[in-house]
Amino acid sequence: MSDYLVKQLTNKIVRALPKEKKDIYNYVMRMEDDIEKEVATSAEFLDYLRSEAPHKLAAEHFELTLSELLQIMKDVEIDIDQQLTSMMNEVKWVDCTDLVYSASKKKQKVFYVSLPK
């Protein structure tokens, strides 16, 4: 499955989340993305999480306990995973290369992709 398509479907799922969950999820994901840009390795990423406790700060931002924030993130990620799996099973790829390039010698593949609603 295309990484681009997975990202688009994930974004669709996140946009449909209840506002509070969507806000928390987007906040934490942006925070983690920013940290990832600052560090070079996964070990440095984990060290940063341990030393700076950014998730605790995120929990305070939303007036939650760290446990509550982490549970919401876990629930959202499970929901995204389940919906994404279902959506990916509904995606249909139809090879249209022969229709598009029947008279030419092009080697590029052309697909029609049917996406779930």
Short mmCIF file of N, CA, C and O in Angstrom, two decimals:
data_model
loop_
_atom_site.label_atom_id
_atom_site.label_comp_id
_atom_site.label_asym_id
_atom_site.label_seq_id
_atom_site.Cartn_x
_atom_site.Cartn_y
_atom_site.Cartn_z
N MET A 1 0.86 -1.18 0.00
CA MET A 1 0.00 0.00 0.00
C MET A 1 0.90 1.23 0.00
O MET A 1 1.91 1.28 0.69
N SER A 2 0.51 2.20 -0.74
CA SER A 2 1.26 3.45 -0.85
C SER A 2 1.29 4.20 0.49
O SER A 2 0.27 4.35 1.15
N ASP A 3 2.48 4.67 0.87
CA ASP A 3 2.60 5.46 2.09
C ASP A 3 1.73 6.71 2.02
O ASP A 3 1.13 7.12 3.00
N TYR A 4 1.67 7.30 0.83
CA TYR A 4 0.84 8.49 0.63
C TYR A 4 -0.63 8.16 0.89
O TYR A 4 -1.32 8.91 1.58
N LEU A 5 -1.09 7.06 0.37
CA LEU A 5 -2.49 6.66 0.55
C LEU A 5 -2.79 6.37 2.02
O LEU A 5 -3.83 6.79 2.54
N VAL A 6 -1.89 5.69 2.70
CA VAL A 6 -2.07 5.41 4.12
C VAL A 6 -2.16 6.71 4.91
O VAL A 6 -3.02 6.87 5.77
N LYS A 7 -1.30 7.67 4.57
CA LYS A 7 -1.33 8.98 5.26
C LYS A 7 -2.65 9.69 5.00
O LYS A 7 -3.24 10.26 5.94
N GLN A 8 -3.13 9.66 3.77
CA GLN A 8 -4.39 10.33 3.46
C GLN A 8 -5.57 9.67 4.19
O GLN A 8 -6.44 10.37 4.73
N LEU A 9 -5.60 8.36 4.24
CA LEU A 9 -6.67 7.67 4.95
C LEU A 9 -6.59 7.93 6.46
O LEU A 9 -7.62 8.13 7.11
N THR A 10 -5.39 7.94 6.99
CA THR A 10 -5.20 8.25 8.41
C THR A 10 -5.69 9.65 8.73
O THR A 10 -6.40 9.86 9.72
N ASN A 11 -5.34 10.61 7.88
CA ASN A 11 -5.81 11.98 8.08
C ASN A 11 -7.33 12.06 8.05
O ASN A 11 -7.93 12.82 8.83
N LYS A 12 -7.94 11.31 7.17
CA LYS A 12 -9.41 11.28 7.08
C LYS A 12 -10.01 10.76 8.39
O LYS A 12 -10.99 11.31 8.90
N ILE A 13 -9.42 9.72 8.93
CA ILE A 13 -9.91 9.14 10.19
C ILE A 13 -9.74 10.15 11.33
O ILE A 13 -10.66 10.34 12.13
N VAL A 14 -8.59 10.79 11.40
CA VAL A 14 -8.32 11.76 12.46
C VAL A 14 -9.30 12.94 12.37
O VAL A 14 -9.82 13.39 13.39
N ARG A 15 -9.57 13.41 11.16
CA ARG A 15 -10.51 14.53 11.00
C ARG A 15 -11.91 14.17 11.52
O ARG A 15 -12.65 15.05 11.95
N ALA A 16 -12.26 12.90 11.51
CA ALA A 16 -13.59 12.46 11.95
C ALA A 16 -13.67 12.19 13.46
O ALA A 16 -14.75 11.93 13.98
N LEU A 17 -12.55 12.28 14.15
CA LEU A 17 -12.55 12.05 15.60
C LEU A 17 -13.33 13.15 16.31
O LEU A 17 -13.42 14.28 15.81
N PRO A 18 -13.86 12.85 17.51
CA PRO A 18 -14.45 13.92 18.32
C PRO A 18 -13.40 15.00 18.58
O PRO A 18 -12.20 14.71 18.68
N LYS A 19 -13.84 16.25 18.69
CA LYS A 19 -12.93 17.39 18.79
C LYS A 19 -11.87 17.23 19.87
O LYS A 19 -10.69 17.47 19.61
N GLU A 20 -12.25 16.82 21.07
CA GLU A 20 -11.28 16.71 22.16
C GLU A 20 -10.20 15.69 21.82
O GLU A 20 -9.01 15.96 21.99
N LYS A 21 -10.60 14.53 21.34
CA LYS A 21 -9.62 13.50 20.98
C LYS A 21 -8.74 13.95 19.82
O LYS A 21 -7.53 13.72 19.82
N LYS A 22 -9.35 14.60 18.83
CA LYS A 22 -8.60 15.08 17.68
C LYS A 22 -7.56 16.12 18.11
O LYS A 22 -6.41 16.07 17.69
N ASP A 23 -7.97 17.05 18.97
CA ASP A 23 -7.05 18.09 19.45
C ASP A 23 -5.88 17.49 20.22
O ASP A 23 -4.73 17.86 20.01
N ILE A 24 -6.18 16.55 21.10
CA ILE A 24 -5.12 15.90 21.89
C ILE A 24 -4.19 15.12 20.97
O ILE A 24 -2.96 15.25 21.05
N TYR A 25 -4.75 14.32 20.07
CA TYR A 25 -3.95 13.50 19.17
C TYR A 25 -3.04 14.38 18.31
O TYR A 25 -1.83 14.13 18.21
N ASN A 26 -3.61 15.42 17.70
CA ASN A 26 -2.81 16.30 16.83
C ASN A 26 -1.72 17.02 17.62
O ASN A 26 -0.59 17.15 17.14
N TYR A 27 -2.03 17.46 18.81
CA TYR A 27 -1.05 18.16 19.66
C TYR A 27 0.13 17.24 19.98
O TYR A 27 1.29 17.62 19.81
N VAL A 28 -0.17 16.03 20.43
CA VAL A 28 0.89 15.09 20.80
C VAL A 28 1.70 14.67 19.57
O VAL A 28 2.93 14.59 19.63
N MET A 29 1.03 14.43 18.45
CA MET A 29 1.76 14.02 17.25
C MET A 29 2.68 15.13 16.75
O MET A 29 3.82 14.86 16.36
N ARG A 30 2.21 16.38 16.78
CA ARG A 30 3.08 17.50 16.38
C ARG A 30 4.28 17.62 17.33
O ARG A 30 5.41 17.84 16.89
N MET A 31 4.01 17.45 18.63
CA MET A 31 5.07 17.52 19.62
C MET A 31 6.12 16.43 19.34
O MET A 31 7.32 16.70 19.32
N GLU A 32 5.67 15.21 19.11
CA GLU A 32 6.60 14.11 18.83
C GLU A 32 7.35 14.33 17.52
O GLU A 32 8.54 14.02 17.42
N ASP A 33 6.67 14.86 16.50
CA ASP A 33 7.34 15.16 15.23
C ASP A 33 8.43 16.21 15.42
O ASP A 33 9.52 16.09 14.85
N ASP A 34 8.14 17.23 16.24
CA ASP A 34 9.14 18.27 16.51
C ASP A 34 10.36 17.68 17.23
O ASP A 34 11.50 18.02 16.91
N ILE A 35 10.11 16.80 18.19
CA ILE A 35 11.21 16.15 18.91
C ILE A 35 12.03 15.30 17.95
O ILE A 35 13.26 15.31 17.98
N GLU A 36 11.34 14.57 17.09
CA GLU A 36 12.01 13.69 16.13
C GLU A 36 12.95 14.48 15.22
O GLU A 36 14.03 14.00 14.85
N LYS A 37 12.58 15.71 14.89
CA LYS A 37 13.43 16.55 14.04
C LYS A 37 14.69 17.01 14.77
O LYS A 37 15.69 17.32 14.15
N GLU A 38 14.62 17.07 16.10
CA GLU A 38 15.75 17.56 16.91
C GLU A 38 16.78 16.48 17.23
O GLU A 38 17.91 16.80 17.57
N VAL A 39 16.38 15.22 17.18
CA VAL A 39 17.27 14.14 17.58
C VAL A 39 17.69 13.32 16.36
O VAL A 39 17.03 13.34 15.33
N ALA A 40 18.79 12.59 16.53
CA ALA A 40 19.34 11.84 15.40
C ALA A 40 18.95 10.35 15.42
O ALA A 40 18.91 9.72 14.37
N THR A 41 18.70 9.80 16.61
CA THR A 41 18.44 8.37 16.71
C THR A 41 17.21 8.10 17.57
O THR A 41 16.76 8.98 18.33
N SER A 42 16.71 6.88 17.50
CA SER A 42 15.58 6.51 18.34
C SER A 42 15.98 6.49 19.81
O SER A 42 15.17 6.81 20.69
N ALA A 43 17.24 6.16 20.11
CA ALA A 43 17.72 6.19 21.49
C ALA A 43 17.70 7.61 22.04
O ALA A 43 17.29 7.84 23.18
N GLU A 44 18.12 8.58 21.22
CA GLU A 44 18.08 9.98 21.64
C GLU A 44 16.63 10.44 21.85
O GLU A 44 16.35 11.21 22.75
N PHE A 45 15.74 9.96 21.01
CA PHE A 45 14.32 10.29 21.13
C PHE A 45 13.80 9.81 22.48
O PHE A 45 13.15 10.57 23.22
N LEU A 46 14.09 8.57 22.83
CA LEU A 46 13.64 8.02 24.11
C LEU A 46 14.28 8.74 25.29
O LEU A 46 13.62 8.99 26.30
N ASP A 47 15.56 9.07 25.16
CA ASP A 47 16.23 9.83 26.22
C ASP A 47 15.56 11.19 26.42
O ASP A 47 15.37 11.63 27.55
N TYR A 48 15.21 11.83 25.32
CA TYR A 48 14.54 13.12 25.40
C TYR A 48 13.19 12.98 26.11
O TYR A 48 12.84 13.80 26.96
N LEU A 49 12.44 11.94 25.76
CA LEU A 49 11.14 11.71 26.40
C LEU A 49 11.31 11.51 27.91
O LEU A 49 10.51 12.03 28.70
N ARG A 50 12.34 10.76 28.29
CA ARG A 50 12.58 10.51 29.72
C ARG A 50 13.01 11.77 30.46
O ARG A 50 12.53 12.05 31.55
N SER A 51 13.88 12.53 29.86
CA SER A 51 14.45 13.69 30.57
C SER A 51 13.54 14.91 30.55
O SER A 51 13.48 15.64 31.54
N GLU A 52 12.84 15.15 29.47
CA GLU A 52 12.04 16.38 29.35
C GLU A 52 10.56 16.19 29.67
O GLU A 52 9.85 17.16 29.86
N ALA A 53 10.09 14.96 29.69
CA ALA A 53 8.69 14.63 29.99
C ALA A 53 7.68 15.47 29.20
O ALA A 53 6.79 16.08 29.77
N PRO A 54 7.81 15.51 27.86
CA PRO A 54 6.89 16.34 27.08
C PRO A 54 5.44 15.87 27.16
O PRO A 54 4.52 16.69 27.06
N HIS A 55 5.22 14.58 27.35
CA HIS A 55 3.85 14.08 27.46
C HIS A 55 3.17 14.58 28.73
O HIS A 55 1.97 14.83 28.75
N LYS A 56 3.97 14.75 29.78
CA LYS A 56 3.41 15.29 31.01
C LYS A 56 2.99 16.75 30.80
O LYS A 56 1.94 17.18 31.27
N LEU A 57 3.80 17.49 30.05
CA LEU A 57 3.46 18.87 29.73
C LEU A 57 2.21 18.93 28.86
O LEU A 57 1.35 19.80 29.04
N ALA A 58 2.09 18.00 27.93
CA ALA A 58 0.89 17.94 27.09
C ALA A 58 -0.34 17.63 27.94
O ALA A 58 -1.40 18.23 27.75
N ALA A 59 -0.20 16.73 28.89
CA ALA A 59 -1.31 16.39 29.78
C ALA A 59 -1.73 17.62 30.57
O ALA A 59 -2.94 17.91 30.68
N GLU A 60 -0.77 18.35 31.08
CA GLU A 60 -1.08 19.58 31.83
C GLU A 60 -1.78 20.60 30.94
O GLU A 60 -2.70 21.28 31.37
N HIS A 61 -1.34 20.69 29.68
CA HIS A 61 -1.95 21.61 28.72
C HIS A 61 -3.45 21.33 28.57
O HIS A 61 -4.25 22.26 28.45
N PHE A 62 -3.81 20.06 28.58
CA PHE A 62 -5.22 19.66 28.41
C PHE A 62 -5.92 19.39 29.75
O PHE A 62 -7.04 18.88 29.78
N GLU A 63 -5.24 19.74 30.85
CA GLU A 63 -5.77 19.55 32.18
C GLU A 63 -6.18 18.10 32.44
O GLU A 63 -7.26 17.78 32.91
N LEU A 64 -5.25 17.21 32.09
CA LEU A 64 -5.40 15.77 32.28
C LEU A 64 -4.23 15.25 33.09
O LEU A 64 -3.18 15.90 33.17
N THR A 65 -4.40 14.08 33.65
CA THR A 65 -3.25 13.40 34.24
C THR A 65 -2.47 12.76 33.10
O THR A 65 -3.01 12.56 32.00
N LEU A 66 -1.22 12.43 33.36
CA LEU A 66 -0.42 11.76 32.34
C LEU A 66 -1.07 10.45 31.94
O LEU A 66 -1.15 10.11 30.75
N SER A 67 -1.58 9.72 32.91
CA SER A 67 -2.26 8.45 32.64
C SER A 67 -3.47 8.64 31.73
O SER A 67 -3.68 7.85 30.80
N GLU A 68 -4.25 9.67 31.99
CA GLU A 68 -5.43 9.94 31.15
C GLU A 68 -5.02 10.27 29.72
O GLU A 68 -5.62 9.77 28.76
N LEU A 69 -3.99 11.11 29.57
CA LEU A 69 -3.51 11.48 28.24
C LEU A 69 -3.03 10.25 27.49
O LEU A 69 -3.40 10.04 26.32
N LEU A 70 -2.23 9.43 28.14
CA LEU A 70 -1.69 8.23 27.49
C LEU A 70 -2.81 7.26 27.12
O LEU A 70 -2.75 6.62 26.06
N GLN A 71 -3.83 7.15 27.95
CA GLN A 71 -4.96 6.26 27.64
C GLN A 71 -5.74 6.78 26.43
O GLN A 71 -6.13 6.00 25.57
N ILE A 72 -5.95 8.09 26.38
CA ILE A 72 -6.64 8.67 25.22
C ILE A 72 -5.84 8.41 23.95
O ILE A 72 -6.40 8.01 22.93
N MET A 73 -4.52 8.62 24.01
CA MET A 73 -3.68 8.38 22.84
C MET A 73 -3.74 6.91 22.42
O MET A 73 -3.84 6.60 21.23
N LYS A 74 -3.70 6.01 23.40
CA LYS A 74 -3.77 4.58 23.09
C LYS A 74 -5.11 4.25 22.44
O LYS A 74 -5.15 3.54 21.42
N ASP A 75 -6.20 4.77 23.00
CA ASP A 75 -7.54 4.51 22.44
C ASP A 75 -7.66 5.04 21.01
O ASP A 75 -8.19 4.37 20.13
N VAL A 76 -7.15 6.25 20.78
CA VAL A 76 -7.21 6.85 19.45
C VAL A 76 -6.38 6.04 18.46
O VAL A 76 -6.82 5.76 17.35
N GLU A 77 -5.19 5.63 18.87
CA GLU A 77 -4.34 4.85 17.97
C GLU A 77 -4.95 3.49 17.63
O GLU A 77 -4.85 3.03 16.50
N ILE A 78 -5.61 2.87 18.60
CA ILE A 78 -6.30 1.60 18.33
C ILE A 78 -7.44 1.84 17.34
O ILE A 78 -7.63 1.08 16.39
N ASP A 79 -8.20 2.91 17.57
CA ASP A 79 -9.31 3.25 16.68
C ASP A 79 -8.81 3.53 15.27
O ASP A 79 -9.37 3.02 14.29
N ILE A 80 -7.74 4.30 15.15
CA ILE A 80 -7.16 4.60 13.83
C ILE A 80 -6.71 3.32 13.16
O ILE A 80 -7.00 3.09 11.98
N ASP A 81 -6.03 2.46 13.89
CA ASP A 81 -5.53 1.20 13.33
C ASP A 81 -6.67 0.33 12.81
O ASP A 81 -6.60 -0.22 11.71
N GLN A 82 -7.74 0.21 13.60
CA GLN A 82 -8.88 -0.62 13.19
C GLN A 82 -9.56 -0.04 11.95
O GLN A 82 -9.87 -0.77 11.00
N GLN A 83 -9.80 1.26 11.96
CA GLN A 83 -10.46 1.88 10.82
C GLN A 83 -9.57 1.85 9.58
O GLN A 83 -10.06 1.61 8.46
N LEU A 84 -8.27 2.06 9.77
CA LEU A 84 -7.35 2.05 8.64
C LEU A 84 -7.29 0.67 8.00
O LEU A 84 -7.31 0.54 6.78
N THR A 85 -7.25 -0.37 8.83
CA THR A 85 -7.24 -1.73 8.30
C THR A 85 -8.49 -2.00 7.47
O THR A 85 -8.42 -2.54 6.37
N SER A 86 -9.63 -1.59 8.00
CA SER A 86 -10.88 -1.77 7.29
C SER A 86 -10.89 -1.00 5.97
O SER A 86 -11.28 -1.53 4.93
N MET A 87 -10.45 0.24 6.02
CA MET A 87 -10.43 1.07 4.81
C MET A 87 -9.47 0.51 3.77
O MET A 87 -9.78 0.50 2.57
N MET A 88 -8.31 0.05 4.21
CA MET A 88 -7.33 -0.48 3.27
C MET A 88 -7.86 -1.74 2.59
O MET A 88 -7.55 -1.99 1.42
N ASN A 89 -8.66 -2.51 3.30
CA ASN A 89 -9.26 -3.70 2.69
C ASN A 89 -10.30 -3.33 1.64
O ASN A 89 -10.62 -4.14 0.77
N GLU A 90 -10.86 -2.12 1.72
CA GLU A 90 -11.86 -1.67 0.76
C GLU A 90 -11.25 -1.00 -0.47
O GLU A 90 -11.94 -0.83 -1.48
N VAL A 91 -9.99 -0.60 -0.39
CA VAL A 91 -9.34 0.05 -1.51
C VAL A 91 -9.17 -0.95 -2.64
O VAL A 91 -8.74 -2.08 -2.44
N LYS A 92 -9.56 -0.52 -3.84
CA LYS A 92 -9.43 -1.37 -5.02
C LYS A 92 -8.50 -0.70 -6.03
O LYS A 92 -8.66 0.48 -6.35
N TRP A 93 -7.52 -1.44 -6.50
CA TRP A 93 -6.58 -0.96 -7.50
C TRP A 93 -6.90 -1.65 -8.82
O TRP A 93 -6.92 -2.88 -8.89
N VAL A 94 -7.14 -0.87 -9.87
CA VAL A 94 -7.42 -1.43 -11.19
C VAL A 94 -6.32 -0.96 -12.14
O VAL A 94 -6.12 0.24 -12.34
N ASP A 95 -5.62 -1.91 -12.72
CA ASP A 95 -4.54 -1.59 -13.64
C ASP A 95 -5.15 -1.15 -14.97
O ASP A 95 -5.81 -1.92 -15.66
N CYS A 96 -4.95 0.11 -15.33
CA CYS A 96 -5.49 0.68 -16.56
C CYS A 96 -4.39 1.00 -17.57
O CYS A 96 -4.62 1.73 -18.54
N THR A 97 -3.24 0.44 -17.37
CA THR A 97 -2.09 0.73 -18.22
C THR A 97 -2.40 0.44 -19.69
O THR A 97 -2.12 1.27 -20.57
N ASP A 98 -3.00 -0.70 -19.96
CA ASP A 98 -3.29 -1.08 -21.35
C ASP A 98 -4.31 -0.14 -21.99
O ASP A 98 -4.24 0.15 -23.19
N LEU A 99 -5.26 0.35 -21.23
CA LEU A 99 -6.26 1.28 -21.76
C LEU A 99 -5.65 2.63 -22.10
O LEU A 99 -5.97 3.24 -23.12
N VAL A 100 -4.78 3.11 -21.24
CA VAL A 100 -4.21 4.44 -21.41
C VAL A 100 -3.10 4.44 -22.46
O VAL A 100 -3.01 5.35 -23.28
N TYR A 101 -2.26 3.42 -22.45
CA TYR A 101 -1.10 3.39 -23.32
C TYR A 101 -1.18 2.31 -24.40
O TYR A 101 -0.18 1.81 -24.85
N SER A 102 -2.37 1.96 -24.85
CA SER A 102 -2.52 0.87 -25.80
C SER A 102 -1.78 1.12 -27.11
O SER A 102 -1.25 0.20 -27.71
N ALA A 103 -1.73 2.38 -27.55
CA ALA A 103 -1.09 2.67 -28.83
C ALA A 103 0.36 3.14 -28.68
O ALA A 103 1.05 3.30 -29.67
N SER A 104 0.81 3.31 -27.47
CA SER A 104 2.18 3.80 -27.29
C SER A 104 3.05 2.73 -26.64
O SER A 104 2.57 1.68 -26.25
N LYS A 105 4.31 3.03 -26.53
CA LYS A 105 5.27 2.09 -25.97
C LYS A 105 5.70 2.49 -24.55
O LYS A 105 6.72 2.03 -24.07
N LYS A 106 4.93 3.33 -23.89
CA LYS A 106 5.32 3.80 -22.55
C LYS A 106 5.33 2.63 -21.57
O LYS A 106 4.52 1.73 -21.66
N LYS A 107 6.25 2.71 -20.62
CA LYS A 107 6.42 1.66 -19.62
C LYS A 107 5.76 2.02 -18.29
O LYS A 107 5.72 1.21 -17.38
N GLN A 108 5.27 3.23 -18.17
CA GLN A 108 4.68 3.68 -16.90
C GLN A 108 3.34 2.99 -16.65
O GLN A 108 2.52 2.85 -17.55
N LYS A 109 3.14 2.56 -15.40
CA LYS A 109 1.88 1.93 -15.01
C LYS A 109 0.86 3.00 -14.65
O LYS A 109 1.21 4.04 -14.09
N VAL A 110 -0.41 2.73 -14.95
CA VAL A 110 -1.49 3.65 -14.61
C VAL A 110 -2.57 2.83 -13.90
O VAL A 110 -3.01 1.78 -14.40
N PHE A 111 -2.97 3.32 -12.70
CA PHE A 111 -3.98 2.62 -11.93
C PHE A 111 -5.15 3.54 -11.63
O PHE A 111 -4.98 4.74 -11.43
N TYR A 112 -6.32 2.95 -11.56
CA TYR A 112 -7.50 3.62 -11.02
C TYR A 112 -7.62 3.08 -9.60
O TYR A 112 -7.59 1.88 -9.37
N VAL A 113 -7.75 3.99 -8.65
CA VAL A 113 -7.84 3.60 -7.23
C VAL A 113 -9.22 4.00 -6.73
O VAL A 113 -9.58 5.18 -6.73
N SER A 114 -9.97 3.01 -6.27
CA SER A 114 -11.28 3.25 -5.68
C SER A 114 -11.12 3.31 -4.17
O SER A 114 -10.67 2.35 -3.55
N LEU A 115 -11.47 4.46 -3.59
CA LEU A 115 -11.29 4.66 -2.16
C LEU A 115 -12.61 4.50 -1.41
O LEU A 115 -13.66 4.80 -1.94
N PRO A 116 -12.53 4.07 -0.15
CA PRO A 116 -13.73 3.94 0.66
C PRO A 116 -14.27 5.32 1.03
O PRO A 116 -13.54 6.30 1.06
N LYS A 117 -15.56 5.37 1.33
CA LYS A 117 -16.17 6.65 1.73
C LYS A 117 -15.81 7.00 3.13
O LYS A 117 -15.50 6.26 3.95
#
